[in-house]
PDB file of C-alpha atoms and ligand atoms in Angstrom:
ATOM      1  CA  MET A  16      -4.110  19.060 -21.035  1.00 94.00           C
ATOM      2  CA  ARG A  17      -1.690  21.070 -18.860  1.00 97.00           C
ATOM      3  CA  LEU A  18       1.752  19.857 -17.892  1.00 97.00           C
ATOM      4  CA  ILE A  19       5.347  20.111 -16.025  1.00 98.00           C
ATOM      5  CA  LEU A  20       8.001  17.675 -16.396  1.00 97.00           C
ATOM      6  CA  LEU A  21      10.468  18.099 -13.838  1.00 97.00           C
ATOM      7  CA  GLY A  22      13.763  17.027 -13.210  1.00 95.00           C
ATOM      8  CA  PRO A  23      17.567  17.677 -13.770  1.00 92.00           C
ATOM      9  CA  PRO A  24      19.100  18.200 -17.275  1.00 88.00           C
ATOM     10  CA  GLY A  25      19.750  15.101 -19.429  1.00 84.00           C
ATOM     11  CA  ALA A  26      16.797  13.119 -17.219  1.00 90.00           C
ATOM     12  CA  GLY A  27      15.194  12.645 -20.874  1.00 90.00           C
ATOM     13  CA  LYS A  28      12.438  15.940 -20.540  1.00 94.00           C
ATOM     14  CA  GLY A  29      12.575  16.650 -24.273  1.00 93.00           C
ATOM     15  CA  THR A  30      12.372  12.822 -25.524  1.00 94.00           C
ATOM     16  CA  GLN A  31       9.276  12.558 -22.894  1.00 97.00           C
ATOM     17  CA  ALA A  32       7.622  15.844 -23.529  1.00 97.00           C
ATOM     18  CA  GLN A  33       8.049  14.865 -27.543  1.00 96.00           C
ATOM     19  CA  HIS A  34       5.449  11.714 -26.958  1.00 96.00           C
ATOM     20  CA  LEU A  35       3.179  13.699 -24.478  1.00 97.00           C
ATOM     21  CA  VAL A  36       2.762  16.260 -27.637  1.00 97.00           C
ATOM     22  CA  ALA A  37       2.095  13.378 -30.107  1.00 96.00           C
ATOM     23  CA  LYS A  38      -0.287  11.566 -27.546  1.00 95.00           C
ATOM     24  CA  HIS A  39      -2.149  14.301 -26.637  1.00 95.00           C
ATOM     25  CA  GLY A  40      -2.342  16.856 -29.455  1.00 95.00           C
ATOM     26  CA  ILE A  41      -0.140  18.843 -26.958  1.00 97.00           C
ATOM     27  CA  VAL A  42       2.100  21.591 -27.336  1.00 97.00           C
ATOM     28  CA  GLN A  43       5.908  21.475 -25.699  1.00 97.00           C
ATOM     29  CA  LEU A  44       7.261  24.523 -24.547  1.00 97.00           C
ATOM     30  CA  SER A  45      10.725  24.386 -23.541  1.00 96.00           C
ATOM     31  CA  THR A  46      12.163  27.577 -22.187  1.00 96.00           C
ATOM     32  CA  GLY A  47      15.868  26.178 -23.452  1.00 94.00           C
ATOM     33  CA  ASP A  48      14.412  25.860 -26.903  1.00 94.00           C
ATOM     34  CA  MET A  49      12.789  29.260 -26.886  1.00 95.00           C
ATOM     35  CA  LEU A  50      16.282  31.384 -25.314  1.00 96.00           C
ATOM     36  CA  ARG A  51      18.633  28.980 -28.474  1.00 94.00           C
ATOM     37  CA  ALA A  52      16.051  30.082 -31.127  1.00 95.00           C
ATOM     38  CA  ALA A  53      16.534  34.098 -29.221  1.00 95.00           C
ATOM     39  CA  VAL A  54      20.120  33.512 -28.955  1.00 95.00           C
ATOM     40  CA  ALA A  55      20.144  31.982 -32.683  1.00 95.00           C
ATOM     41  CA  ALA A  56      18.442  34.943 -33.804  1.00 96.00           C
ATOM     42  CA  GLY A  57      19.968  37.776 -32.281  1.00 95.00           C
ATOM     43  CA  THR A  58      17.331  39.480 -30.262  1.00 95.00           C
ATOM     44  CA  SER A  59      18.140  41.376 -27.047  1.00 92.00           C
ATOM     45  CA  VAL A  60      16.328  38.252 -24.816  1.00 93.00           C
ATOM     46  CA  GLY A  61      19.344  36.315 -26.654  1.00 94.00           C
ATOM     47  CA  LEU A  62      22.125  38.647 -27.093  1.00 94.00           C
ATOM     48  CA  ARG A  63      21.145  38.954 -22.875  1.00 93.00           C
ATOM     49  CA  ALA A  64      20.993  35.212 -21.845  1.00 95.00           C
ATOM     50  CA  LYS A  65      23.788  34.157 -24.357  1.00 94.00           C
ATOM     51  CA  GLY A  66      26.458  34.746 -22.043  1.00 93.00           C
ATOM     52  CA  ILE A  67      24.496  32.949 -19.092  1.00 94.00           C
ATOM     53  CA  MET A  68      23.771  29.550 -20.717  1.00 93.00           C
ATOM     54  CA  ASP A  69      26.946  29.450 -22.001  1.00 91.00           C
ATOM     55  CA  ARG A  70      28.389  28.862 -18.097  1.00 90.00           C
ATOM     56  CA  GLY A  71      25.484  26.712 -17.646  1.00 89.00           C
ATOM     57  CA  GLU A  72      24.025  29.512 -14.837  1.00 92.00           C
ATOM     58  CA  LEU A  73      20.087  30.635 -15.280  1.00 95.00           C
ATOM     59  CA  VAL A  74      18.549  33.310 -16.542  1.00 96.00           C
ATOM     60  CA  PRO A  75      16.682  35.982 -14.772  1.00 96.00           C
ATOM     61  CA  ASP A  76      13.116  34.772 -13.629  1.00 96.00           C
ATOM     62  CA  GLU A  77      11.265  37.778 -15.256  1.00 95.00           C
ATOM     63  CA  VAL A  78      13.391  37.183 -18.512  1.00 95.00           C
ATOM     64  CA  VAL A  79      11.345  33.500 -18.751  1.00 96.00           C
ATOM     65  CA  VAL A  80       8.378  34.071 -17.106  1.00 96.00           C
ATOM     66  CA  ALA A  81       7.692  37.128 -20.049  1.00 95.00           C
ATOM     67  CA  ILE A  82       8.453  34.252 -22.735  1.00 95.00           C
ATOM     68  CA  ILE A  83       6.352  31.851 -21.345  1.00 96.00           C
ATOM     69  CA  ALA A  84       3.315  34.266 -20.572  1.00 94.00           C
ATOM     70  CA  ASP A  85       3.378  35.217 -24.050  1.00 93.00           C
ATOM     71  CA  ARG A  86       3.970  31.401 -25.207  1.00 94.00           C
ATOM     72  CA  ILE A  87       0.648  29.898 -23.363  1.00 94.00           C
ATOM     73  CA  GLY A  88      -1.639  33.081 -25.080  1.00 90.00           C
ATOM     74  CA  GLN A  89      -0.568  31.780 -28.496  1.00 92.00           C
ATOM     75  CA  ASN A  90      -3.520  29.278 -30.241  1.00 93.00           C
ATOM     76  CA  ASP A  91      -1.588  26.472 -30.614  1.00 94.00           C
ATOM     77  CA  ALA A  92      -1.297  26.331 -26.868  1.00 95.00           C
ATOM     78  CA  LYS A  93      -4.904  25.970 -26.385  1.00 93.00           C
ATOM     79  CA  ARG A  94      -5.021  22.706 -26.415  1.00 92.00           C
ATOM     80  CA  GLY A  95      -2.699  22.051 -23.141  1.00 96.00           C
ATOM     81  CA  PHE A  96       0.947  22.309 -23.840  1.00 97.00           C
ATOM     82  CA  VAL A  97       3.880  20.403 -21.646  1.00 97.00           C
ATOM     83  CA  LEU A  98       6.464  22.607 -20.189  1.00 97.00           C
ATOM     84  CA  ASP A  99       9.851  21.500 -20.213  1.00 96.00           C
ATOM     85  CA  GLY A 100      12.630  23.509 -18.223  1.00 95.00           C
ATOM     86  CA  PHE A 101      10.249  25.471 -17.218  1.00 97.00           C
ATOM     87  CA  PRO A 102       9.436  26.791 -14.150  1.00 98.00           C
ATOM     88  CA  ARG A 103      13.078  26.464 -12.991  1.00 97.00           C
ATOM     89  CA  THR A 104      13.073  27.936 -10.384  1.00 97.00           C
ATOM     90  CA  VAL A 105       9.996  28.870  -6.606  1.00 97.00           C
ATOM     91  CA  PRO A 106       9.466  32.601  -7.823  1.00 98.00           C
ATOM     92  CA  GLN A 107       9.090  30.957 -11.869  1.00 98.00           C
ATOM     93  CA  ALA A 108       6.503  28.338 -10.470  1.00 98.00           C
ATOM     94  CA  GLU A 109       4.648  31.172  -8.473  1.00 98.00           C
ATOM     95  CA  ALA A 110       4.474  33.310 -11.998  1.00 97.00           C
ATOM     96  CA  LEU A 111       3.148  30.510 -13.561  1.00 97.00           C
ATOM     97  CA  ASP A 112       0.142  30.150 -11.247  1.00 97.00           C
ATOM     98  CA  ARG A 113      -0.559  33.420 -11.161  1.00 97.00           C
ATOM     99  CA  LEU A 114      -0.457  33.398 -15.118  1.00 96.00           C
ATOM    100  CA  LEU A 115      -2.871  30.277 -15.113  1.00 96.00           C
ATOM    101  CA  ALA A 116      -5.075  31.614 -13.164  1.00 96.00           C
ATOM    102  CA  GLU A 117      -5.269  34.564 -15.043  1.00 95.00           C
ATOM    103  CA  ARG A 118      -6.728  32.798 -17.927  1.00 94.00           C
ATOM    104  CA  GLY A 119      -9.032  30.209 -15.785  1.00 94.00           C
ATOM    105  CA  LEU A 120      -6.622  27.476 -16.274  1.00 95.00           C
ATOM    106  CA  LYS A 121      -5.247  24.889 -14.327  1.00 94.00           C
ATOM    107  CA  LEU A 122      -2.146  22.437 -14.055  1.00 96.00           C
ATOM    108  CA  ASP A 123      -3.043  18.506 -14.962  1.00 94.00           C
ATOM    109  CA  GLY A 124       0.160  17.358 -13.392  1.00 94.00           C
ATOM    110  CA  VAL A 125       3.898  17.852 -12.468  1.00 97.00           C
ATOM    111  CA  ILE A 126       5.600  14.274 -13.167  1.00 97.00           C
ATOM    112  CA  GLN A 127       9.112  14.173 -11.831  1.00 97.00           C
ATOM    113  CA  LEU A 128      11.780  12.096 -13.623  1.00 96.00           C
ATOM    114  CA  LYS A 129      14.016  10.714 -10.563  1.00 95.00           C
ATOM    115  CA  VAL A 130      17.583  10.070 -11.865  1.00 92.00           C
ATOM    116  CA  ASP A 131      20.979   9.066 -10.383  1.00 89.00           C
ATOM    117  CA  GLU A 132      23.425  12.178 -10.684  1.00 84.00           C
ATOM    118  CA  GLY A 133      26.556   9.911 -11.486  1.00 84.00           C
ATOM    119  CA  ILE A 134      24.849   8.193 -14.556  1.00 85.00           C
ATOM    120  CA  LEU A 135      23.452  11.536 -16.307  1.00 83.00           C
ATOM    121  CA  LEU A 136      27.374  12.603 -16.694  1.00 82.00           C
ATOM    122  CA  LYS A 137      27.899   9.410 -18.093  1.00 84.00           C
ATOM    123  CA  ARG A 138      24.650  10.080 -20.476  1.00 80.00           C
ATOM    124  CA  ILE A 139      25.635  13.338 -21.369  1.00 79.00           C
ATOM    125  CA  GLU A 140      29.265  12.354 -22.679  1.00 82.00           C
ATOM    126  CA  THR A 141      27.432   9.331 -24.539  1.00 86.00           C
ATOM    127  CA  ARG A 142      24.969  12.455 -26.324  1.00 81.00           C
ATOM    128  CA  VAL A 143      28.035  14.405 -26.785  1.00 83.00           C
ATOM    129  CA  ALA A 144      30.108  11.721 -28.026  1.00 86.00           C
ATOM    130  CA  GLU A 145      27.036  10.445 -30.697  1.00 89.00           C
ATOM    131  CA  MET A 146      26.617  13.908 -31.820  1.00 87.00           C
ATOM    132  CA  THR A 147      30.202  14.852 -32.461  1.00 88.00           C
ATOM    133  CA  ALA A 148      30.683  11.018 -34.170  1.00 91.00           C
ATOM    134  CA  ARG A 149      27.115  11.885 -36.412  1.00 92.00           C
ATOM    135  CA  GLY A 150      28.990  15.751 -36.836  1.00 90.00           C
ATOM    136  CA  GLU A 151      26.289  17.278 -35.590  1.00 87.00           C
ATOM    137  CA  LYS A 152      27.127  20.951 -33.729  1.00 81.00           C
ATOM    138  CA  LEU A 153      27.362  20.392 -30.450  1.00 80.00           C
ATOM    139  CA  ARG A 154      25.175  22.664 -27.502  1.00 77.00           C
ATOM    140  CA  ALA A 155      27.727  25.268 -25.877  1.00 77.00           C
ATOM    141  CA  ASP A 156      26.826  23.945 -22.606  1.00 78.00           C
ATOM    142  CA  ASP A 157      26.988  19.999 -24.110  1.00 77.00           C
ATOM    143  CA  ASN A 158      30.116  19.292 -22.163  1.00 78.00           C
ATOM    144  CA  PRO A 159      30.634  17.665 -18.808  1.00 75.00           C
ATOM    145  CA  ASP A 160      32.536  20.813 -17.050  1.00 81.00           C
ATOM    146  CA  VAL A 161      29.269  23.334 -17.833  1.00 84.00           C
ATOM    147  CA  LEU A 162      27.049  20.315 -17.196  1.00 84.00           C
ATOM    148  CA  MET A 163      28.765  20.187 -13.643  1.00 85.00           C
ATOM    149  CA  GLY A 164      26.778  24.015 -13.003  1.00 87.00           C
ATOM    150  CA  ARG A 165      23.350  23.010 -14.554  1.00 88.00           C
ATOM    151  CA  LEU A 166      23.765  19.890 -12.247  1.00 89.00           C
ATOM    152  CA  ALA A 167      24.403  22.679  -9.290  1.00 90.00           C
ATOM    153  CA  ALA A 168      21.800  25.008 -10.286  1.00 91.00           C
ATOM    154  CA  TYR A 169      19.338  22.089 -10.944  1.00 93.00           C
ATOM    155  CA  ARG A 170      20.098  20.871  -7.081  1.00 93.00           C
ATOM    156  CA  ALA A 171      19.878  24.746  -5.606  1.00 95.00           C
ATOM    157  CA  GLN A 172      17.151  25.972  -7.643  1.00 95.00           C
ATOM    158  CA  THR A 173      14.919  23.699  -9.267  1.00 96.00           C
ATOM    159  CA  ALA A 174      15.211  20.306  -7.118  1.00 94.00           C
ATOM    160  CA  PRO A 175      12.690  22.325  -4.271  1.00 96.00           C
ATOM    161  CA  LEU A 176       9.942  22.530  -7.160  1.00 97.00           C
ATOM    162  CA  ALA A 177       9.539  19.261  -5.900  1.00 96.00           C
ATOM    163  CA  GLY A 178       8.137  20.360  -2.586  1.00 96.00           C
ATOM    164  CA  TYR A 179       6.579  22.702  -4.169  1.00 97.00           C
ATOM    165  CA  TYR A 180       4.079  20.992  -6.382  1.00 97.00           C
ATOM    166  CA  ALA A 181       4.238  18.298  -3.786  1.00 97.00           C
ATOM    167  CA  ARG A 182       2.514  20.417  -0.984  1.00 96.00           C
ATOM    168  CA  LYS A 183      -0.205  20.668  -3.675  1.00 95.00           C
ATOM    169  CA  GLY A 184      -1.076  16.998  -4.193  1.00 94.00           C
ATOM    170  CA  MET A 185       0.520  17.444  -8.225  1.00 95.00           C
ATOM    171  CA  LEU A 186       3.211  15.834  -7.875  1.00 96.00           C
ATOM    172  CA  LYS A 187       4.043  12.364  -9.880  1.00 96.00           C
ATOM    173  CA  SER A 188       7.317  10.382  -9.757  1.00 96.00           C
ATOM    174  CA  VAL A 189       8.365   8.279 -12.210  1.00 96.00           C
ATOM    175  CA  ASP A 190      12.279   6.287 -12.678  1.00 94.00           C
ATOM    176  CA  GLY A 191      14.117   8.023 -15.163  1.00 94.00           C
ATOM    177  CA  MET A 192      16.531   5.374 -14.898  1.00 92.00           C
ATOM    178  CA  ALA A 193      14.317   2.890 -16.834  1.00 93.00           C
ATOM    179  CA  PRO A 194      14.375   2.943 -20.436  1.00 93.00           C
ATOM    180  CA  ILE A 195      13.033   4.808 -22.640  1.00 95.00           C
ATOM    181  CA  GLY A 196       9.604   3.472 -23.457  1.00 96.00           C
ATOM    182  CA  ASP A 197       9.605   1.977 -19.910  1.00 96.00           C
ATOM    183  CA  VAL A 198       9.514   5.709 -18.684  1.00 97.00           C
ATOM    184  CA  THR A 199       6.762   6.587 -21.338  1.00 97.00           C
ATOM    185  CA  ALA A 200       4.500   3.847 -19.886  1.00 96.00           C
ATOM    186  CA  ALA A 201       4.592   4.952 -16.352  1.00 96.00           C
ATOM    187  CA  ILE A 202       3.764   8.356 -17.257  1.00 97.00           C
ATOM    188  CA  ASP A 203       1.016   7.263 -19.482  1.00 95.00           C
ATOM    189  CA  ARG A 204      -0.180   4.971 -16.671  1.00 94.00           C
ATOM    190  CA  LEU A 205       0.272   8.195 -13.920  1.00 94.00           C
ATOM    191  CA  LEU A 206      -1.987  10.136 -16.604  1.00 92.00           C
ATOM    192  CA  SER A 207      -4.560   7.493 -17.670  1.00 86.00           C
ATOM    193  CA  PRO A 208      -8.053   8.529 -16.079  1.00 75.00           C
ATOM    194  CA  ALA A 209      -8.195   5.396 -13.682  1.00 69.00           C
ATOM    195  CA  GLY A 210      -4.694   6.031 -12.814  1.00 59.00           C
ATOM    196  CA  PRO A 211      -3.275   3.338  -9.633  1.00 54.00           C
ATOM    197  CA  VAL A 212      -4.319   4.301  -7.297  1.00 52.00           C
ATOM    198  CA  LYS A 213      -8.157   4.180  -8.383  1.00 46.00           C
ATOM    199  CA  ALA A 214      -7.823   0.849  -9.886  1.00 43.00           C
ATOM    200  CA  LYS A 215      -6.551  -0.219  -6.661  1.00 45.00           C
ATOM    201  CA  LEU A 216      -9.662   1.204  -4.989  1.00 46.00           C
ATOM    202  CA  THR A 217     -11.982  -0.338  -7.368  1.00 44.00           C
ATOM    203  CA  ILE A 218     -11.317  -3.914  -6.152  1.00 47.00           C
ATOM    204  CA  LYS A 219     -13.549  -3.248  -3.302  1.00 48.00           C
ATOM    205  CA  PRO A 220     -16.363  -2.057  -3.992  1.00 48.00           C
ATOM    206  CA  ALA A 221     -17.399   0.184  -1.035  1.00 48.00           C
ATOM    207  CA  THR A 222     -20.377  -1.231   0.143  1.00 49.00           C
ATOM    208  CA  LYS A 223     -18.545  -4.831   2.164  1.00 47.00           C
ATOM    209  CA  PRO A 224     -16.549  -2.868   4.576  1.00 46.00           C
ATOM    210  CA  THR A 225     -19.932  -0.830   5.474  1.00 46.00           C
ATOM    211  CA  ARG A 226     -21.450  -4.024   6.042  1.00 47.00           C
ATOM    212  CA  ARG A 227     -18.934  -5.712   7.905  1.00 46.00           C
ATOM    213  CA  LYS A 228     -18.368  -2.945  10.261  1.00 46.00           C
ATOM    214  CA  ALA A 229     -22.425  -2.816  11.497  1.00 46.00           C
ATOM    215  CA  LYS A 230     -22.194  -6.339  11.602  1.00 44.00           C
ATOM    216  CA  SER A 231     -18.868  -5.569  14.666  1.00 46.00           C
ATOM    217  CA  ALA A 232     -20.658  -3.437  15.821  1.00 44.00           C
ATOM    218  CA  LYS A 233     -23.732  -5.418  17.184  1.00 45.00           C
ATOM    219  CA  ALA A 234     -22.256  -8.398  18.303  1.00 46.00           C
ATOM    220  CA  LYS A 235     -19.531  -6.248  20.247  1.00 45.00           C
ATOM    221  CA  GLY A 236     -23.033  -4.426  21.661  1.00 46.00           C
ATOM    222  CA  ARG A 237     -23.763  -8.123  21.986  1.00 47.00           C
ATOM    223  CA  ALA A 238     -20.874  -8.833  23.939  1.00 45.00           C
ATOM    224  CA  LYS A 239     -20.262  -6.328  26.046  1.00 44.00           C
ATOM    225  CA  LYS A 240     -24.157  -6.343  27.803  1.00 46.00           C
ATOM    226  CA  PRO A 241     -23.003  -7.069  31.488  1.00 49.00           C
ATOM    227  CA  ARG A 242     -25.758 -10.294  32.944  1.00 47.00           C
ATOM    228  CA  SER A 243     -27.365  -8.934  36.149  1.00 47.00           C
ATOM    229  CA  LYS A 244     -26.364 -11.361  39.022  1.00 48.00           C
ATOM    230  CA  ALA A 245     -29.939 -11.991  39.694  1.00 46.00           C
ATOM    231  CA  SER A 246     -30.366 -13.439  35.583  1.00 45.00           C
ATOM    232  CA  ALA A 247     -27.124 -14.959  36.300  1.00 43.00           C
ATOM    233  CA  ARG A 248     -28.344 -17.065  39.166  1.00 47.00           C
ATOM    234  CA  ARG A 249     -31.608 -17.703  37.658  1.00 46.00           C
ATOM    235  CA  ALA A 250     -30.790 -19.049  34.070  1.00 45.00           C
ATOM    236  CA  PRO A 251     -27.512 -20.740  32.867  1.00 46.00           C
ATOM    237  CA  SER A 252     -25.908 -18.247  30.259  1.00 43.00           C
ATOM    238  CA  ARG A 253     -26.113 -19.869  26.734  1.00 44.00           C
ATOM    239  CA  ARG A 254     -22.675 -20.558  27.071  1.00 43.00           C
ATOM    240  CA  SER A 255     -22.494 -22.030  30.287  1.00 42.00           C
ATOM    241  CA  LYS A 256     -25.478 -24.466  29.541  1.00 42.00           C
ATOM    242  CA  GLY A 257     -23.442 -27.055  27.971  1.00 42.00           C
ATOM    243  CA  ARG A 258     -20.039 -28.201  28.322  1.00 46.00           C
ATOM    244  CA  LYS A 259     -18.655 -25.637  31.237  1.00 46.00           C
ATOM    245  CA  SER A 260     -14.892 -23.931  30.805  1.00 47.00           C
ATOM    246  CA  GLY A 261     -12.183 -25.429  32.970  1.00 47.00           C
ATOM    247  CA  ARG A 262     -12.159 -22.042  35.335  1.00 51.00           C
ATOM    248  CA  LYS A 263     -15.597 -21.698  35.894  1.00 48.00           C
ATOM    249  CA  ALA A 264     -15.944 -25.419  36.905  1.00 44.00           C
ATOM    250  CA  ARG A 265     -13.352 -25.341  39.852  1.00 48.00           C
ATOM    251  CA  ARG A 266     -15.043 -22.202  40.659  1.00 49.00           C
ATOM    252  CA  ALA A 267     -18.881 -24.429  40.689  1.00 47.00           C
ATOM    253  CA  GLY A 268     -17.084 -27.350  42.966  1.00 45.00           C
ATOM    254  CA  ARG A 269     -15.126 -24.608  45.556  1.00 45.00           C
ATOM    255  CA  SER A 270     -18.216 -22.828  46.064  1.00 44.00           C
ATOM    256  CA  LYS A 271     -19.544 -25.944  47.080  1.00 44.00           C
ATOM    257  CA  ASN A 272     -17.368 -27.176  48.975  1.00 45.00           C
ATOM    258  CA  LYS A 273     -17.414 -23.696  50.553  1.00 45.00           C
ATOM    259  CA  SER A 274     -21.367 -23.781  51.116  1.00 46.00           C
ATOM    260  CA  GLY A 275     -20.331 -27.139  53.057  1.00 44.00           C
ATOM    261  CA  GLN A 276     -18.171 -26.004  55.789  1.00 47.00           C
ATOM    262  CA  VAL A 277     -19.818 -23.012  56.203  1.00 43.00           C
ATOM    263  CA  LYS A 278     -23.363 -25.389  57.163  1.00 43.00           C
ATOM    264  CA  SER A 279     -21.460 -27.338  59.153  1.00 44.00           C
ATOM    265  CA  ARG A 280     -19.220 -25.062  61.390  1.00 48.00           C
ATOM    266  CA  THR A 281     -22.411 -23.299  62.167  1.00 44.00           C
ATOM    267  CA  ARG A 282     -24.028 -26.364  62.911  1.00 47.00           C
ATOM    268  CA  ARG A 283     -20.606 -27.005  65.345  1.00 48.00           C
ATOM    269  CA  ARG A 284     -20.876 -23.489  67.072  1.00 49.00           C
ATOM    270  CA  LEU A 285     -24.952 -23.945  67.312  1.00 45.00           C
ATOM    271  CA  THR A 286     -24.118 -27.461  69.011  1.00 44.00           C
ATOM    272  CA  LYS A 287     -21.984 -26.079  70.985  1.00 48.00           C
ATOM    273  CA  ALA A 288     -23.882 -23.453  72.268  1.00 45.00           C
ATOM    274  CA  ARG A 289     -26.660 -25.464  73.609  1.00 42.00           C
TER     275      ARG A 289
HETATM  276  P1  ADP B 319      19.049  21.229 -19.680  1.00 97.70           P
HETATM  277  O1  ADP B 319      18.924  20.337 -20.698  1.00 97.70           O
HETATM  278  O2  ADP B 319      20.221  21.857 -18.943  1.00 97.70           O
HETATM  279  O3  ADP B 319      17.804  21.149 -19.501  1.00 97.70           O
HETATM  280  P2  ADP B 319      17.231  23.394 -20.887  1.00 97.70           P
HETATM  281  O4  ADP B 319      17.515  23.243 -22.514  1.00 97.70           O
HETATM  282  O5  ADP B 319      16.459  23.525 -20.416  1.00 97.70           O
HETATM  283  O6  ADP B 319      18.459  22.573 -20.908  1.00 97.70           O
HETATM  284  O7  ADP B 319      18.043  24.791 -21.140  1.00 97.70           O
HETATM  285  C1  ADP B 319      19.542  25.252 -21.486  1.00 97.70           C
HETATM  286  C2  ADP B 319      19.852  26.326 -20.318  1.00 97.70           C
HETATM  287  O8  ADP B 319      18.839  27.603 -20.851  1.00 97.70           O
HETATM  288  C3  ADP B 319      19.599  26.858 -18.997  1.00 97.70           C
HETATM  289  O9  ADP B 319      20.881  25.971 -18.833  1.00 97.70           O
HETATM  290  C4  ADP B 319      19.646  27.816 -18.631  1.00 97.70           C
HETATM  291  O10 ADP B 319      20.527  28.592 -18.818  1.00 97.70           O
HETATM  292  C5  ADP B 319      18.671  28.574 -19.550  1.00 97.70           C
HETATM  293  N1  ADP B 319      17.175  28.055 -19.208  1.00 97.70           N
HETATM  294  C6  ADP B 319      16.473  27.792 -19.465  1.00 97.70           C
HETATM  295  N2  ADP B 319      14.874  27.378 -19.037  1.00 97.70           N
HETATM  296  C7  ADP B 319      15.287  28.474 -18.154  1.00 97.70           C
HETATM  297  C8  ADP B 319      14.480  28.711 -16.626  1.00 97.70           C
HETATM  298  N3  ADP B 319      13.092  28.227 -17.308  1.00 97.70           N
HETATM  299  N4  ADP B 319      14.831  29.556 -15.986  1.00 97.70           N
HETATM  300  C9  ADP B 319      16.113  30.260 -16.450  1.00 97.70           C
HETATM  301  N5  ADP B 319      17.065  29.481 -16.875  1.00 97.70           N
HETATM  302  C10 ADP B 319      16.592  28.715 -17.703  1.00 97.70           C
END
């Protein structure tokens, strides 16, 4: 299974990625984690990325694309992967499409965690407070000021990816503000073979509507077939055999009167002429 988790910083991508790893036996590929590892190891990529990351800006596309190209080719990624933090720009998404196509691989879905930005800031503040209380080392970019910059980068460069994948029919969205377990359950439902849309369709057997359609077409034909004037005079229609409708009854009465008048007028004229 090959998935992408899409959502702003603090949306819970990492938490959900871990669940997907355990459930599907795939690997989590987080470009943020890889870049932090490169920074810690002091590699050339790490040295290039450090300042950019600390400011909450995006590392150049070619750097992260090269990291991912290398990583998805490794053995542990053969069973599948969940991308967390990549792609983050449309050019990165296009590069990923090319990388997968070259290897004959396909994505199974893109899961978007939808969140309220105001609440995200509070979440990050809480996370920072909890980590500080536990004496854990904070990420250089885990502070509300830098988060504002990360959110701005997300809005400008990453949010358009939702449209990119929606146009390909791959985007699935979940409410990222729900409790963690609910978000996990919603993602599982989206990924299950009998997803919500398919489940609905199985309620109605495919034969019923077809049969109903055929009947109604017949009925329509019968109703529309006009009766010839002659046949209308010869025999009353099945409907008019019984009780006549008010309008019909009035019309019938009038015609009787009319024919009576014509007869009597003609007779009068004939009498005058004589
Ligand atoms: P977040 O918590 O903001 O989702 P990540 O751990 O995914 O953060 O990434 C931290 C930082 O690493 C980003 O702010 C950015 O500077 C850099 N980074 C991670 N992934 C990418 C990427 N795909 N493209 C560009 N920069 C990236």
